[in-house]
Tab-separated table of C-alpha atoms and ligand atoms in Angstrom:
chain	number	residue	atom	x	y	z
A	1153	MET	CA	-90.918	99.851	70.639
A	1154	LYS	CA	-91.086	97.214	67.963
A	1155	ALA	CA	-93.669	96.198	65.392
A	1156	ARG	CA	-94.152	92.960	63.453
A	1157	ILE	CA	-94.115	93.826	59.910
A	1158	ALA	CA	-94.697	91.294	57.082
A	1159	GLU	CA	-93.302	93.201	54.195
A	1160	VAL	CA	-92.319	96.692	52.941
A	1161	PHE	CA	-92.520	97.263	49.180
A	1162	ASP	CA	-93.501	99.799	46.528
A	1163	SER	CA	-96.327	99.305	43.944
A	1164	VAL	CA	-99.377	101.053	42.589
A	1165	GLN	CA	-102.527	101.020	44.634
A	1166	GLY	CA	-104.593	98.400	43.520
A	1167	GLU	CA	-108.215	99.347	44.828
A	1168	GLY	CA	-110.330	102.189	45.950
A	1169	LEU	CA	-110.421	105.944	45.093
A	1170	TYR	CA	-106.419	106.106	44.907
A	1171	LEU	CA	-106.380	103.256	42.385
A	1172	GLY	CA	-103.050	103.500	40.274
A	1173	GLU	CA	-101.243	105.787	42.721
A	1174	ARG	CA	-97.729	104.891	43.437
A	1175	GLN	CA	-97.300	103.950	47.144
A	1176	VAL	CA	-94.845	102.576	49.519
A	1177	PHE	CA	-96.753	99.939	51.355
A	1178	VAL	CA	-96.098	98.605	54.885
A	1179	ARG	CA	-97.954	95.539	55.480
A	1180	PHE	CA	-98.596	94.941	59.244
A	1181	PHE	CA	-98.619	91.231	60.591
A	1182	GLY	CA	-101.765	90.134	62.199
A	1183	CYS	CA	-105.424	90.912	62.156
A	1184	ASN	CA	-108.369	90.819	64.526
A	1185	LEU	CA	-110.950	89.432	62.021
A	1186	SER	CA	-110.963	86.378	59.694
A	1187	CYS	CA	-112.974	87.303	56.779
A	1188	SER	CA	-114.169	84.388	54.414
A	1189	PHE	CA	-112.736	86.134	51.385
A	1190	CYS	CA	-109.383	87.002	52.977
A	1191	ASP	CA	-106.434	86.520	50.611
A	1192	THR	CA	-103.704	87.847	53.077
A	1193	LYS	CA	-102.439	84.706	54.672
A	1194	LEU	CA	-99.174	86.015	56.333
A	1195	ASN	CA	-96.894	83.627	58.357
A	1196	ARG	CA	-93.671	85.669	58.290
A	1197	PHE	CA	-92.699	88.879	59.712
A	1198	LEU	CA	-89.469	91.125	60.653
A	1199	GLU	CA	-89.513	93.275	63.815
A	1200	TYR	CA	-88.760	96.998	63.244
A	1201	GLU	CA	-88.185	100.123	65.362
A	1202	PRO	CA	-89.981	103.023	64.075
A	1203	ASP	CA	-86.767	104.962	63.021
A	1204	GLU	CA	-85.653	101.679	61.003
A	1205	LEU	CA	-88.735	101.502	59.215
A	1206	PHE	CA	-88.624	105.082	58.293
A	1207	ARG	CA	-85.045	104.620	56.925
A	1208	GLU	CA	-86.445	101.782	54.726
A	1209	ILE	CA	-89.367	103.957	53.516
A	1210	LYS	CA	-86.885	106.631	52.475
A	1211	LEU	CA	-84.808	104.286	50.336
A	1212	TYR	CA	-87.583	104.270	47.736
A	1213	PRO	CA	-87.608	107.005	45.131
A	1214	ASP	CA	-89.346	109.829	46.668
A	1215	ASP	CA	-91.905	110.548	44.034
A	1216	PHE	CA	-94.831	108.266	45.611
A	1217	HIS	CA	-98.045	109.610	46.618
A	1218	SER	CA	-98.214	108.192	50.270
A	1219	VAL	CA	-97.209	105.526	52.546
A	1220	SER	CA	-99.994	102.935	52.782
A	1221	PHE	CA	-100.172	101.150	56.004
A	1222	THR	CA	-102.020	98.059	55.294
A	1223	GLY	CA	-102.432	94.448	56.701
A	1224	GLY	CA	-103.475	92.391	58.399
A	1225	GLU	CA	-104.839	95.277	60.449
A	1226	PRO	CA	-102.293	98.062	61.165
A	1227	LEU	CA	-104.123	99.440	64.141
A	1228	LEU	CA	-103.487	96.297	66.201
A	1229	GLN	CA	-100.027	97.809	66.585
A	1230	HIS	CA	-101.258	101.377	67.049
A	1231	GLU	CA	-98.539	102.685	69.461
A	1232	PHE	CA	-95.907	101.832	66.806
A	1233	LEU	CA	-98.294	103.260	64.013
A	1234	ARG	CA	-98.537	106.375	65.890
A	1235	ASP	CA	-94.753	106.812	66.092
A	1236	ILE	CA	-94.126	106.006	62.418
A	1237	ILE	CA	-96.792	108.230	60.979
A	1238	LYS	CA	-95.413	111.036	63.296
A	1239	LEU	CA	-91.965	110.483	61.626
A	1240	ASN	CA	-93.594	110.594	58.125
A	1241	LYS	CA	-95.480	113.667	58.753
A	1242	LYS	CA	-92.449	115.503	60.175
A	1243	HIS	CA	-90.517	114.751	56.898
A	1244	GLY	CA	-93.531	115.654	54.526
A	1245	LEU	CA	-94.826	112.198	53.753
A	1246	LYS	CA	-98.498	111.516	53.514
A	1247	ASN	CA	-100.028	108.711	55.602
A	1248	TYR	CA	-102.749	106.412	54.073
A	1249	LEU	CA	-104.437	104.008	56.324
A	1250	GLU	CA	-106.160	100.845	54.940
A	1251	THR	CA	-108.139	99.360	57.739
A	1252	ASN	CA	-111.007	96.957	58.524
A	1253	GLY	CA	-112.733	99.926	60.397
A	1254	THR	CA	-113.288	98.051	63.666
A	1255	LEU	CA	-110.575	99.278	66.050
A	1256	TYR	CA	-111.946	102.617	66.887
A	1257	GLN	CA	-110.202	103.361	70.222
A	1258	GLN	CA	-106.871	102.672	68.688
A	1259	LEU	CA	-107.903	104.910	65.567
A	1260	GLU	CA	-108.320	107.900	68.070
A	1261	ASP	CA	-104.798	107.424	69.087
A	1262	VAL	CA	-103.371	107.833	65.522
A	1263	ILE	CA	-105.917	109.872	63.543
A	1264	ASP	CA	-104.064	113.352	63.924
A	1265	ASP	CA	-101.286	112.281	61.681
A	1266	ILE	CA	-103.432	110.150	59.290
A	1267	ASP	CA	-104.160	111.914	55.953
A	1268	ILE	CA	-106.551	109.464	54.156
A	1269	VAL	CA	-108.650	106.550	55.592
A	1270	ALA	CA	-109.564	103.764	53.464
A	1271	MET	CA	-111.924	101.777	55.809
A	1272	ASP	CA	-113.576	98.537	55.030
A	1273	VAL	CA	-117.080	97.847	56.082
A	1274	LYS	CA	-117.636	94.301	56.581
A	1275	LEU	CA	-121.074	93.061	55.313
A	1276	PRO	CA	-121.938	90.094	57.336
A	1277	SER	CA	-123.215	88.062	54.413
A	1278	SER	CA	-120.071	88.532	52.513
A	1279	SER	CA	-117.493	88.537	55.109
A	1280	GLY	CA	-119.157	85.692	57.416
A	1281	MET	CA	-117.943	88.021	60.364
A	1282	GLY	CA	-121.238	88.595	62.042
A	1283	GLN	CA	-122.704	92.179	62.817
A	1284	LEU	CA	-119.859	94.702	63.279
A	1285	TRP	CA	-122.082	97.743	62.715
A	1286	GLY	CA	-121.510	99.399	66.303
A	1287	MET	CA	-117.814	99.219	65.829
A	1288	HIS	CA	-117.903	100.818	62.094
A	1289	TYR	CA	-120.180	103.429	63.429
A	1290	ARG	CA	-117.842	104.554	66.087
A	1291	PHE	CA	-114.843	104.155	63.608
A	1292	LEU	CA	-116.395	106.127	60.826
A	1293	LYS	CA	-117.168	108.885	63.470
A	1294	ILE	CA	-113.586	109.211	64.176
A	1295	ALA	CA	-112.243	108.704	60.677
A	1296	SER	CA	-114.335	111.434	59.279
A	1297	GLN	CA	-112.074	114.007	60.830
A	1298	LYS	CA	-109.857	113.320	57.791
A	1299	GLU	CA	-110.535	112.222	54.335
A	1300	THR	CA	-112.300	109.012	54.429
A	1301	PHE	CA	-113.826	106.483	51.908
A	1302	ILE	CA	-115.490	103.146	52.349
A	1303	LYS	CA	-115.018	99.824	50.621
A	1304	ALA	CA	-117.318	96.811	50.767
A	1305	ILE	CA	-116.665	93.578	49.150
A	1306	ILE	CA	-119.787	92.289	47.129
A	1307	SER	CA	-120.000	88.544	46.826
A	1308	GLU	CA	-122.664	86.203	45.451
A	1309	GLU	CA	-123.819	85.780	49.060
A	1310	THR	CA	-124.256	89.409	49.708
A	1311	VAL	CA	-127.763	90.298	50.727
A	1312	SER	CA	-129.321	93.874	50.023
A	1313	GLU	CA	-130.155	94.241	53.623
A	1314	ASP	CA	-126.592	94.371	54.591
A	1315	LEU	CA	-125.863	97.119	51.767
A	1316	LYS	CA	-128.753	98.980	53.050
A	1317	ALA	CA	-127.208	98.809	56.728
A	1318	ALA	CA	-123.955	100.324	55.191
A	1319	LEU	CA	-125.865	103.107	53.374
A	1320	ALA	CA	-127.618	103.911	56.610
A	1321	LEU	CA	-124.480	104.112	58.390
A	1322	ILE	CA	-123.027	106.539	55.733
A	1323	ARG	CA	-126.163	108.732	55.723
A	1324	GLU	CA	-125.957	108.904	59.461
A	1325	VAL	CA	-122.277	109.319	60.214
A	1326	ASN	CA	-120.724	111.053	56.918
A	1327	ARG	CA	-122.966	111.740	54.043
A	1328	SER	CA	-120.203	112.741	51.918
A	1329	CYS	CA	-118.317	109.619	52.268
A	1330	ILE	CA	-117.915	107.589	48.900
A	1331	LEU	CA	-118.692	103.984	48.982
A	1332	VAL	CA	-116.562	101.834	46.727
A	1333	LEU	CA	-118.323	98.433	45.914
A	1334	GLN	CA	-115.478	95.741	45.307
A	1335	PRO	CA	-116.783	92.656	43.505
A	1336	ASN	CA	-115.185	89.557	45.327
A	1337	SER	CA	-112.173	88.683	43.088
A	1338	LEU	CA	-112.269	85.028	44.232
A	1339	GLN	CA	-115.676	84.668	42.408
A	1340	PRO	CA	-116.666	84.597	38.691
A	1341	GLN	CA	-117.254	88.215	37.690
A	1342	GLU	CA	-119.894	87.836	35.249
A	1343	ARG	CA	-122.106	86.217	37.997
A	1344	LEU	CA	-121.681	89.332	40.089
A	1345	LYS	CA	-122.614	91.843	37.377
A	1346	THR	CA	-126.415	91.810	37.816
A	1347	LYS	CA	-126.012	92.272	41.574
A	1348	LEU	CA	-123.518	95.154	41.188
A	1349	ASP	CA	-125.961	96.804	38.812
A	1350	ASP	CA	-128.835	96.239	41.448
A	1351	PHE	CA	-126.692	97.641	44.261
A	1352	SER	CA	-125.496	100.694	42.284
A	1353	ALA	CA	-129.049	101.621	41.620
A	1354	LEU	CA	-129.852	101.115	45.332
A	1355	CYS	CA	-127.011	103.504	46.378
A	1356	LEU	CA	-128.462	105.964	43.940
A	1357	ARG	CA	-131.996	105.754	45.301
A	1358	GLU	CA	-130.581	106.018	48.737
A	1359	ARG	CA	-128.559	109.124	47.691
A	1360	VAL	CA	-125.207	107.772	48.522
A	1361	THR	CA	-122.293	108.395	46.108
A	1362	ALA	CA	-120.970	104.934	45.160
A	1363	CYS	CA	-118.885	103.374	42.397
A	1364	VAL	CA	-117.806	99.893	41.389
A	1365	ILE	CA	-114.016	99.549	41.479
A	1366	PRO	CA	-112.561	95.806	41.110
A	1367	GLN	CA	-109.409	94.934	43.004
A	1368	MET	CA	-107.171	95.648	40.214
A	1369	HIS	CA	-103.932	94.358	41.864
A	1370	LYS	CA	-105.341	90.909	41.465
A	1371	VAL	CA	-106.326	91.632	37.677
A	1372	MET	CA	-102.875	92.962	37.011
A	1373	GLY	CA	-100.995	90.533	38.903
A	1374	VAL	CA	-99.146	93.058	41.094
A	1375	LYS	CA	-98.916	93.051	44.931
B	1875	SF4	S1	-109.867	92.450	57.706
B	1875	SF4	FE1	-108.574	92.182	55.927
B	1875	SF4	S2	-106.716	91.139	56.568
B	1875	SF4	FE2	-108.209	90.695	58.249
B	1875	SF4	S3	-109.000	88.891	57.769
B	1875	SF4	FE3	-110.539	90.392	56.782
B	1875	SF4	S4	-109.596	90.601	54.645
B	1875	SF4	FE4	-108.275	89.531	55.902
């Protein structure tokens, strides 16, 4: 079975709780969402068999933390993903899944061989994607079998009701899940500061562990 892969490269993780870890990145082509802040416009891909991709991953110096499956949305090609993460596990590599947190049935198919889930929660007022809470709820339930943290983009447009809904989701499904607030890197950072301060205070009041971590790969100018 072949998958459409936009690129394979090594770099440092630019966001979330594993910021700064060296990883091999596998960027899948295609996404089921179209967020207003999306900066991943992919128009080219190569087709890979799982063993071809594994051989390419192994070309990199083997001192990396994990293989990051990113996109696009990797779970759109979950059958291929299942095969490549099995190969990685068999050879002692860690699998890190970056996902928009919606394709929960596909997640079920791969969760056994995933080590870390970096899951987006799409706040409707930030993403322009409408309500995805039902999908996020089911997704987080399955993801919580493994180490999972959540990322949410905070924009000038983000309303506190949406953040409250994300906090309720975390409280109900997985209280130990850490929420990473990511200022929208396409907007002036100084204008987001007050909102981020208010939102951090709200997380504290709601007893959900949260931190603000910018998308550093954009700041550093790395992939
Ligand atoms: S889920 Fe990610 S890749 Fe897909 S449209 Fe949204 S930001 Fe872009």
